[in-house]
Short mmCIF file of C-alpha atoms in Angstrom, two decimals:
data_model
loop_
_atom_site.label_atom_id
_atom_site.label_comp_id
_atom_site.label_asym_id
_atom_site.label_seq_id
_atom_site.Cartn_x
_atom_site.Cartn_y
_atom_site.Cartn_z
CA MET A 1 -117.47 -24.09 -59.20
CA PHE A 2 -116.93 -27.97 -59.38
CA ASN A 3 -114.89 -29.35 -62.28
CA VAL A 4 -116.34 -32.29 -64.22
CA MET A 5 -114.56 -35.00 -66.33
CA ILE A 6 -116.38 -37.38 -68.69
CA VAL A 7 -114.40 -40.42 -69.98
CA ASP A 8 -115.75 -42.82 -72.65
CA ASP A 9 -114.08 -44.40 -75.54
CA PHE A 10 -117.29 -43.88 -77.53
CA ARG A 11 -117.08 -40.17 -78.63
CA VAL A 12 -120.72 -40.03 -79.78
CA PHE A 13 -121.78 -40.77 -76.22
CA ILE A 14 -119.58 -37.98 -74.86
CA THR A 15 -121.34 -35.62 -77.37
CA GLN A 16 -124.88 -36.77 -76.44
CA LEU A 17 -124.13 -36.37 -72.83
CA ARG A 18 -122.63 -32.91 -73.23
CA ARG A 19 -125.83 -31.75 -75.06
CA LEU A 20 -128.10 -32.39 -72.11
CA ASP A 21 -129.91 -29.36 -70.88
CA VAL A 22 -128.85 -30.04 -67.29
CA TRP A 23 -125.30 -28.48 -67.95
CA LYS A 24 -127.03 -25.19 -68.81
CA ARG A 25 -129.05 -25.32 -65.71
CA TYR A 26 -126.00 -26.04 -63.59
CA SER A 27 -123.64 -23.72 -65.39
CA ASP A 28 -122.94 -21.79 -62.28
CA THR A 29 -122.15 -24.95 -60.29
CA PHE A 30 -120.38 -27.37 -62.57
CA ASP A 31 -117.83 -26.82 -65.26
CA LEU A 32 -117.86 -29.60 -67.77
CA LYS A 33 -114.00 -29.14 -68.25
CA TYR A 34 -112.66 -32.42 -69.51
CA MET A 35 -114.12 -34.80 -72.17
CA LEU A 36 -111.86 -37.63 -73.08
CA THR A 37 -111.88 -40.94 -74.93
CA ASP A 38 -108.50 -42.15 -73.61
CA SER A 39 -108.68 -43.39 -70.05
CA ARG A 40 -104.85 -43.24 -69.62
CA GLN A 41 -104.90 -39.60 -70.58
CA ALA A 42 -107.79 -39.16 -68.12
CA LEU A 43 -105.72 -40.60 -65.36
CA ASP A 44 -102.73 -38.31 -66.10
CA ILE A 45 -105.08 -35.32 -65.88
CA LEU A 46 -106.58 -36.44 -62.69
CA ARG A 47 -103.14 -36.69 -61.16
CA LYS A 48 -102.24 -33.16 -62.30
CA GLU A 49 -105.56 -31.11 -62.31
CA HIS A 50 -108.30 -30.59 -59.79
CA VAL A 51 -111.41 -32.66 -60.82
CA ASP A 52 -114.48 -32.95 -58.45
CA VAL A 53 -116.75 -35.24 -60.48
CA LEU A 54 -115.54 -38.06 -62.75
CA ILE A 55 -118.10 -39.75 -64.97
CA THR A 56 -116.66 -42.73 -66.66
CA ASP A 57 -117.64 -45.71 -68.72
CA ILE A 58 -116.82 -49.04 -67.16
CA LYS A 59 -115.59 -50.89 -70.21
CA MET A 60 -112.83 -49.24 -71.92
CA PRO A 61 -109.52 -50.28 -73.42
CA LYS A 62 -106.18 -49.55 -71.56
CA LEU A 63 -107.81 -48.65 -68.25
CA SER A 64 -111.30 -49.58 -67.26
CA GLY A 65 -113.72 -47.23 -65.30
CA LEU A 66 -113.18 -49.51 -62.30
CA ASP A 67 -109.44 -48.94 -62.58
CA LEU A 68 -109.99 -45.21 -62.75
CA LEU A 69 -112.24 -45.43 -59.66
CA ARG A 70 -109.64 -47.34 -57.75
CA TYR A 71 -106.86 -44.93 -58.63
CA ALA A 72 -109.17 -42.04 -57.73
CA GLY A 73 -109.91 -43.50 -54.30
CA GLU A 74 -106.30 -44.63 -53.48
CA GLU A 75 -104.65 -41.48 -54.52
CA LYS A 76 -107.47 -39.15 -53.57
CA LEU A 77 -107.68 -37.77 -57.15
CA CYS A 78 -111.47 -37.22 -57.16
CA ARG A 79 -114.27 -37.20 -54.71
CA CYS A 80 -117.28 -38.19 -56.82
CA THR A 81 -116.91 -40.95 -59.40
CA VAL A 82 -119.98 -42.00 -61.44
CA LEU A 83 -119.68 -45.24 -63.37
CA LEU A 84 -121.71 -45.74 -66.67
CA SER A 85 -122.63 -49.06 -68.27
CA GLU A 86 -124.62 -50.10 -71.26
CA TYR A 87 -126.41 -52.76 -69.21
CA THR A 88 -127.09 -53.58 -65.70
CA ASP A 89 -124.32 -55.89 -64.20
CA PHE A 90 -124.49 -56.89 -60.49
CA GLU A 91 -120.90 -57.83 -60.24
CA TYR A 92 -119.82 -54.40 -61.74
CA ALA A 93 -122.24 -52.66 -59.55
CA HIS A 94 -121.10 -54.54 -56.41
CA GLU A 95 -117.41 -53.85 -57.10
CA ALA A 96 -118.09 -50.17 -57.75
CA ILE A 97 -119.83 -49.91 -54.35
CA ILE A 98 -116.94 -51.60 -52.67
CA LEU A 99 -114.45 -49.24 -54.35
CA GLY A 100 -116.35 -46.25 -53.27
CA ALA A 101 -118.33 -45.10 -56.33
CA PHE A 102 -120.59 -42.23 -55.84
CA ASP A 103 -123.19 -43.63 -58.24
CA TYR A 104 -123.81 -46.25 -60.88
CA ILE A 105 -126.12 -45.68 -63.79
CA VAL A 106 -127.11 -47.47 -66.95
CA LYS A 107 -126.89 -45.88 -70.44
CA PRO A 108 -128.55 -44.20 -72.12
CA VAL A 109 -128.39 -41.22 -69.66
CA SER A 110 -131.39 -39.02 -69.67
CA ASP A 111 -131.52 -35.32 -68.59
CA THR A 112 -133.57 -36.46 -65.60
CA MET A 113 -130.98 -39.11 -64.48
CA MET A 114 -128.12 -36.62 -64.85
CA THR A 115 -130.07 -33.96 -62.95
CA ARG A 116 -130.37 -36.45 -60.07
CA ILE A 117 -126.83 -37.22 -60.19
CA LEU A 118 -125.66 -33.52 -60.09
CA ASP A 119 -128.12 -32.64 -57.41
CA ARG A 120 -126.68 -35.24 -55.13
CA ALA A 121 -123.13 -34.38 -56.18
CA ALA A 122 -123.59 -30.65 -55.60
CA LYS A 123 -125.01 -31.40 -52.01
CA PHE A 124 -122.16 -33.82 -51.22
CA LEU A 125 -119.35 -31.61 -52.55
CA SER A 126 -120.73 -28.54 -50.60
CA GLU A 127 -121.07 -30.40 -47.38
CA ASN A 128 -117.71 -32.17 -47.66
CA PRO A 129 -114.89 -29.77 -48.48
CA ASP A 130 -112.09 -31.15 -50.54
CA SER A 131 -109.96 -33.33 -48.19
CA ARG A 132 -106.94 -32.92 -50.58
CA ASP A 133 -106.86 -29.22 -49.29
CA ASP A 134 -106.88 -30.58 -45.81
CA ASP A 135 -104.20 -33.15 -46.47
CA ALA A 136 -101.96 -30.39 -48.07
CA ASP A 137 -102.60 -28.21 -45.01
CA ILE A 138 -101.69 -31.14 -42.61
CA LYS A 139 -98.45 -31.78 -44.60
CA THR A 140 -97.43 -28.06 -44.62
CA ALA A 141 -98.10 -27.89 -40.80
CA SER A 142 -96.10 -31.12 -40.18
CA ASP A 143 -93.16 -29.84 -42.18
CA ALA A 144 -93.25 -26.46 -40.33
CA LEU A 145 -93.35 -28.23 -36.89
CA CYS A 146 -90.40 -30.48 -37.81
CA ASP A 147 -88.46 -27.43 -39.06
CA SER A 148 -89.40 -25.60 -35.84
CA ILE A 149 -88.23 -28.50 -33.71
CA ILE A 150 -84.96 -28.97 -35.56
CA ASN A 151 -83.98 -25.37 -35.54
CA GLY A 152 -85.30 -24.66 -32.03
CA TYR A 153 -87.48 -21.92 -33.06
CA ASP A 154 -89.46 -19.85 -30.54
CA ASN A 155 -92.71 -20.40 -32.52
CA TYR A 156 -92.73 -24.11 -31.78
CA SER A 157 -95.87 -23.99 -29.68
CA GLU A 158 -97.73 -22.18 -32.55
CA ARG A 159 -96.70 -24.86 -34.94
CA VAL A 160 -98.01 -27.57 -32.69
CA HIS A 161 -101.40 -25.78 -32.51
CA GLU A 162 -101.44 -25.23 -36.23
CA LEU A 163 -100.91 -28.92 -37.04
CA ALA A 164 -103.67 -29.93 -34.43
CA ALA A 165 -106.03 -27.41 -36.15
CA ALA A 166 -105.37 -28.70 -39.56
CA CYS A 167 -106.15 -32.23 -38.25
CA GLY A 168 -109.30 -30.88 -36.65
CA ARG A 169 -110.53 -29.36 -39.95
CA LYS A 170 -110.12 -32.62 -41.75
CA SER A 171 -111.89 -34.70 -39.05
CA GLY A 172 -114.90 -32.38 -38.76
CA GLU A 173 -116.86 -33.04 -35.67
CA ASN A 174 -115.97 -36.80 -35.45
CA LEU A 175 -113.82 -37.19 -32.22
CA MET A 176 -112.61 -40.63 -33.10
CA ARG A 177 -111.48 -39.50 -36.69
CA PHE A 178 -109.70 -36.53 -35.04
CA GLY A 179 -107.77 -39.02 -32.91
CA ILE A 180 -106.82 -41.11 -35.82
CA ILE A 181 -105.61 -38.12 -37.93
CA LEU A 182 -103.64 -36.82 -34.97
CA GLY A 183 -102.07 -40.32 -34.63
CA ASP A 184 -101.12 -40.16 -38.26
CA ALA A 185 -99.74 -36.70 -37.89
CA SER A 186 -97.68 -37.76 -34.92
CA GLU A 187 -96.07 -40.75 -36.74
CA THR A 188 -95.29 -38.51 -39.68
CA VAL A 189 -93.54 -35.96 -37.37
CA PHE A 190 -91.89 -38.76 -35.46
CA ASN A 191 -90.50 -40.45 -38.52
CA LYS A 192 -89.26 -37.38 -40.06
CA LEU A 193 -87.34 -36.38 -36.91
CA SER A 194 -85.99 -39.98 -36.54
CA GLU A 195 -84.56 -39.54 -39.98
CA ALA A 196 -82.65 -36.51 -38.79
CA TYR A 197 -81.87 -37.84 -35.40
CA GLY A 198 -81.80 -41.67 -35.34
CA TRP A 199 -81.08 -41.70 -31.60
CA ILE A 200 -84.33 -40.06 -30.70
CA LYS A 201 -86.20 -43.33 -30.93
CA ASN A 202 -84.10 -44.34 -27.89
CA ILE A 203 -85.60 -41.80 -25.60
CA VAL A 204 -89.04 -40.75 -26.92
CA ASP A 205 -91.86 -43.20 -26.81
CA SER A 206 -93.07 -44.22 -30.35
CA PRO A 207 -96.53 -42.98 -31.60
CA GLU A 208 -98.22 -46.39 -31.14
CA ARG A 209 -99.15 -45.91 -27.53
CA LEU A 210 -100.21 -42.38 -28.21
CA ARG A 211 -102.58 -43.59 -30.96
CA ALA A 212 -104.25 -45.90 -28.39
CA ALA A 213 -104.53 -43.12 -25.91
CA LEU A 214 -105.96 -40.66 -28.69
CA LEU A 215 -108.75 -43.09 -29.44
CA ARG A 216 -109.65 -43.20 -25.70
CA ALA A 217 -109.70 -39.49 -25.36
CA ASP A 218 -113.21 -38.13 -24.32
CA SER A 219 -112.89 -34.71 -25.86
CA ARG A 220 -110.88 -32.84 -28.53
CA GLU A 221 -109.14 -30.90 -25.81
CA ALA A 222 -107.94 -34.12 -24.28
CA ALA A 223 -106.79 -35.43 -27.45
CA GLU A 224 -104.90 -32.27 -28.37
CA SER A 225 -103.38 -32.27 -24.95
CA LEU A 226 -101.95 -35.80 -25.56
CA PHE A 227 -100.61 -34.74 -28.90
CA THR A 228 -99.03 -31.55 -27.48
CA GLY A 229 -97.29 -33.66 -24.75
CA PHE A 230 -95.94 -36.04 -27.36
CA CYS A 231 -94.54 -33.08 -29.46
CA ASN A 232 -93.05 -31.50 -26.30
CA ASP A 233 -91.16 -34.72 -25.73
CA LEU A 234 -89.69 -34.49 -29.22
CA PHE A 235 -88.84 -30.82 -28.89
CA ILE A 236 -87.15 -31.24 -25.55
CA ALA A 237 -85.13 -34.19 -26.80
CA VAL A 238 -83.69 -32.22 -29.63
CA LYS A 239 -83.03 -29.09 -27.57
CA THR A 240 -81.34 -31.09 -24.96
CA TYR A 241 -79.12 -33.44 -26.91
CA TYR A 242 -78.65 -31.62 -30.28
CA PRO A 243 -79.54 -27.92 -29.89
CA ARG A 244 -79.13 -25.39 -32.55
CA GLY A 245 -75.82 -23.55 -33.00
CA LEU A 246 -73.45 -26.37 -31.99
CA SER A 247 -69.86 -26.13 -33.07
CA ASP A 248 -68.59 -28.80 -35.59
CA LEU A 249 -66.48 -30.33 -32.74
CA THR A 250 -69.41 -30.54 -30.23
CA LYS A 251 -71.62 -32.03 -32.99
CA GLY A 252 -68.93 -34.63 -33.55
CA ILE A 253 -68.76 -35.41 -29.74
CA ALA A 254 -72.62 -35.59 -29.50
CA ASP A 255 -72.69 -37.89 -32.43
CA TYR A 256 -70.08 -40.22 -30.98
CA ILE A 257 -71.88 -40.43 -27.63
CA LEU A 258 -75.37 -40.93 -28.99
CA ALA A 259 -74.12 -43.65 -31.31
CA ASN A 260 -72.00 -45.47 -28.74
CA TYR A 261 -74.24 -45.32 -25.69
CA SER A 262 -73.72 -49.02 -24.99
CA GLN A 263 -69.99 -48.34 -24.12
CA LYS A 264 -68.50 -46.84 -20.93
CA LEU A 265 -67.63 -43.63 -22.67
CA THR A 266 -64.91 -42.08 -20.63
CA LEU A 267 -63.74 -38.59 -21.37
CA SER A 268 -60.31 -39.93 -22.65
CA ASP A 269 -61.95 -42.45 -24.95
CA VAL A 270 -64.22 -39.92 -26.67
CA ALA A 271 -61.52 -37.39 -26.92
CA ASP A 272 -59.23 -39.89 -28.61
CA ALA A 273 -62.16 -40.92 -31.01
CA CYS A 274 -62.65 -37.25 -31.87
CA PHE A 275 -58.83 -36.43 -32.02
CA VAL A 276 -58.94 -33.71 -29.45
CA ASN A 277 -57.39 -32.98 -25.99
CA LYS A 278 -59.74 -34.14 -23.30
CA THR A 279 -59.36 -30.92 -21.31
CA HIS A 280 -60.34 -29.01 -24.48
CA LEU A 281 -63.19 -31.36 -25.22
CA SER A 282 -64.61 -31.01 -21.71
CA HIS A 283 -64.53 -27.23 -21.83
CA ILE A 284 -65.90 -26.88 -25.47
CA PHE A 285 -68.65 -29.34 -24.73
CA LYS A 286 -70.00 -27.76 -21.58
CA MET A 287 -69.68 -24.33 -23.20
CA ASN A 288 -71.90 -25.38 -26.08
CA MET A 289 -74.38 -27.74 -24.37
CA GLY A 290 -74.74 -26.05 -21.05
CA ILE A 291 -74.14 -29.29 -19.19
CA SER A 292 -70.97 -31.32 -18.55
CA PHE A 293 -69.80 -34.23 -20.60
CA VAL A 294 -70.68 -36.66 -17.72
CA ASP A 295 -74.03 -35.18 -17.05
CA TYR A 296 -75.03 -35.35 -20.76
CA ILE A 297 -74.07 -39.15 -20.91
CA VAL A 298 -75.94 -39.78 -17.69
CA ARG A 299 -79.07 -37.91 -18.69
CA TYR A 300 -79.23 -39.66 -22.00
CA LYS A 301 -78.75 -43.16 -20.58
CA MET A 302 -81.36 -42.47 -17.83
CA GLN A 303 -83.87 -41.55 -20.42
CA MET A 304 -83.06 -44.72 -22.26
CA LEU A 305 -83.45 -46.60 -19.11
CA ARG A 306 -86.82 -45.10 -18.55
CA LEU A 307 -88.14 -45.96 -21.91
CA MET A 308 -86.76 -49.51 -21.77
CA ILE A 309 -88.42 -50.09 -18.45
CA ALA A 310 -91.70 -49.05 -19.90
CA GLN A 311 -91.48 -50.83 -23.39
CA THR A 312 -89.76 -54.15 -22.48
CA ASP A 313 -89.69 -56.94 -19.98
CA MET A 314 -85.87 -56.76 -19.62
CA THR A 315 -84.44 -57.12 -16.22
CA VAL A 316 -82.43 -54.33 -14.65
CA ASN A 317 -79.28 -56.42 -15.16
CA GLU A 318 -80.02 -56.82 -18.86
CA ILE A 319 -80.70 -53.03 -19.18
CA ALA A 320 -77.56 -52.33 -17.36
CA ASP A 321 -75.52 -54.44 -19.87
CA LYS A 322 -77.31 -52.79 -22.75
CA LEU A 323 -76.33 -49.30 -21.36
CA GLY A 324 -72.76 -50.20 -20.76
CA TYR A 325 -72.97 -50.29 -16.93
CA ASP A 326 -71.07 -53.13 -15.05
CA ASP A 327 -72.86 -52.32 -11.80
CA CYS A 328 -76.64 -52.39 -12.00
CA LYS A 329 -76.95 -50.92 -8.53
CA TYR A 330 -74.87 -48.02 -9.51
CA MET A 331 -77.17 -47.47 -12.58
CA SER A 332 -80.16 -47.70 -10.22
CA ARG A 333 -78.69 -45.06 -7.99
CA LEU A 334 -78.15 -42.72 -10.95
CA PHE A 335 -81.71 -43.33 -11.87
CA LYS A 336 -83.06 -42.40 -8.50
CA ASN A 337 -80.87 -39.34 -8.39
CA THR A 338 -82.28 -38.27 -11.66
CA TYR A 339 -85.94 -38.96 -11.21
CA GLY A 340 -86.37 -39.19 -7.45
CA ILE A 341 -87.86 -42.67 -7.65
CA THR A 342 -86.46 -46.23 -7.81
CA VAL A 343 -86.36 -48.41 -10.91
CA SER A 344 -88.80 -50.81 -9.37
CA GLU A 345 -91.19 -48.10 -8.35
CA TYR A 346 -91.03 -46.67 -11.81
CA ARG A 347 -91.64 -49.94 -13.56
CA LYS A 348 -94.84 -50.22 -11.52
CA SER A 349 -96.00 -46.79 -12.50
CA VAL A 350 -95.44 -47.20 -16.23
CA LEU A 351 -93.92 -44.57 -18.50
CA ASN A 352 -96.11 -41.38 -18.97
CA ASP A 353 -99.36 -41.92 -17.11
CA ARG A 354 -101.08 -39.75 -19.84
CA TYR A 355 -100.94 -42.86 -22.18
CA ARG A 356 -102.54 -45.17 -19.78
#
């Protein structure tokens, strides 16, 4: 059953339209649920209730029919908006088409005209499921994925698949649309995690290059694989540098390191900043993180170095200065020890071949 709203500041017209026989014939398909003379009230209801078909006069006080059409499109309030006018006006009709009107008809409205409109609307609504439901599913799946990453849950892989599946339902069979929607979802997840962990932008590539790669994907499987790889990068980053269950002291140490990566960061300096004995700090940190204080810093800076090589034209000397290394050769040796490849070789290969 599809819900219908009629809006016209002339109440007599609403009565005439409501009395058409077509509503009886379509009583099992369309529910004439809202009949209003106040366009602002109509907008309030559209924002709160589920309306599938909006039939509205163009010229009304407060808000015009074109205004309602614009809001319905921008806020995804209604899928079929039919505009009514007392006379044919090309400018109105042209703007209605631009704004995405489903149809434009001239008063008076006959039973035959309304039958034609409802026939088309029923076909369109049946073949195009409500995208608002899909949007809600995508938001729910995105929130669940972020929660899984932040808390290090074992169901992380399932959450990635659920989000990709929700994007797939909205895109239908259109591969390019699937790539676009996956790109939007990637950005949503990335931004939400960046709010929780500002440092994650330093070591995980932004969604922009992923978007371009998604649009080049030659299959849904390839696009989903790219999306999964991006989510894996985010999951591993959080699990490595800020895993669940850290003590307050270890959180404080990690926060300090991640915020002050451009400094040399000796054990003594960090211990002083965190008001703790350096021996105790070293022991607690390794016990909580599973890696030593030094290895943690090196790993983080090397990931930053890798991303900076791929995203910028900075020289090795400039990057070394940015990361708090006085000796760029020492930094390069750390990079090779970490990744088994030199900085120059890596620069040529470009970060993450899957995005090329």
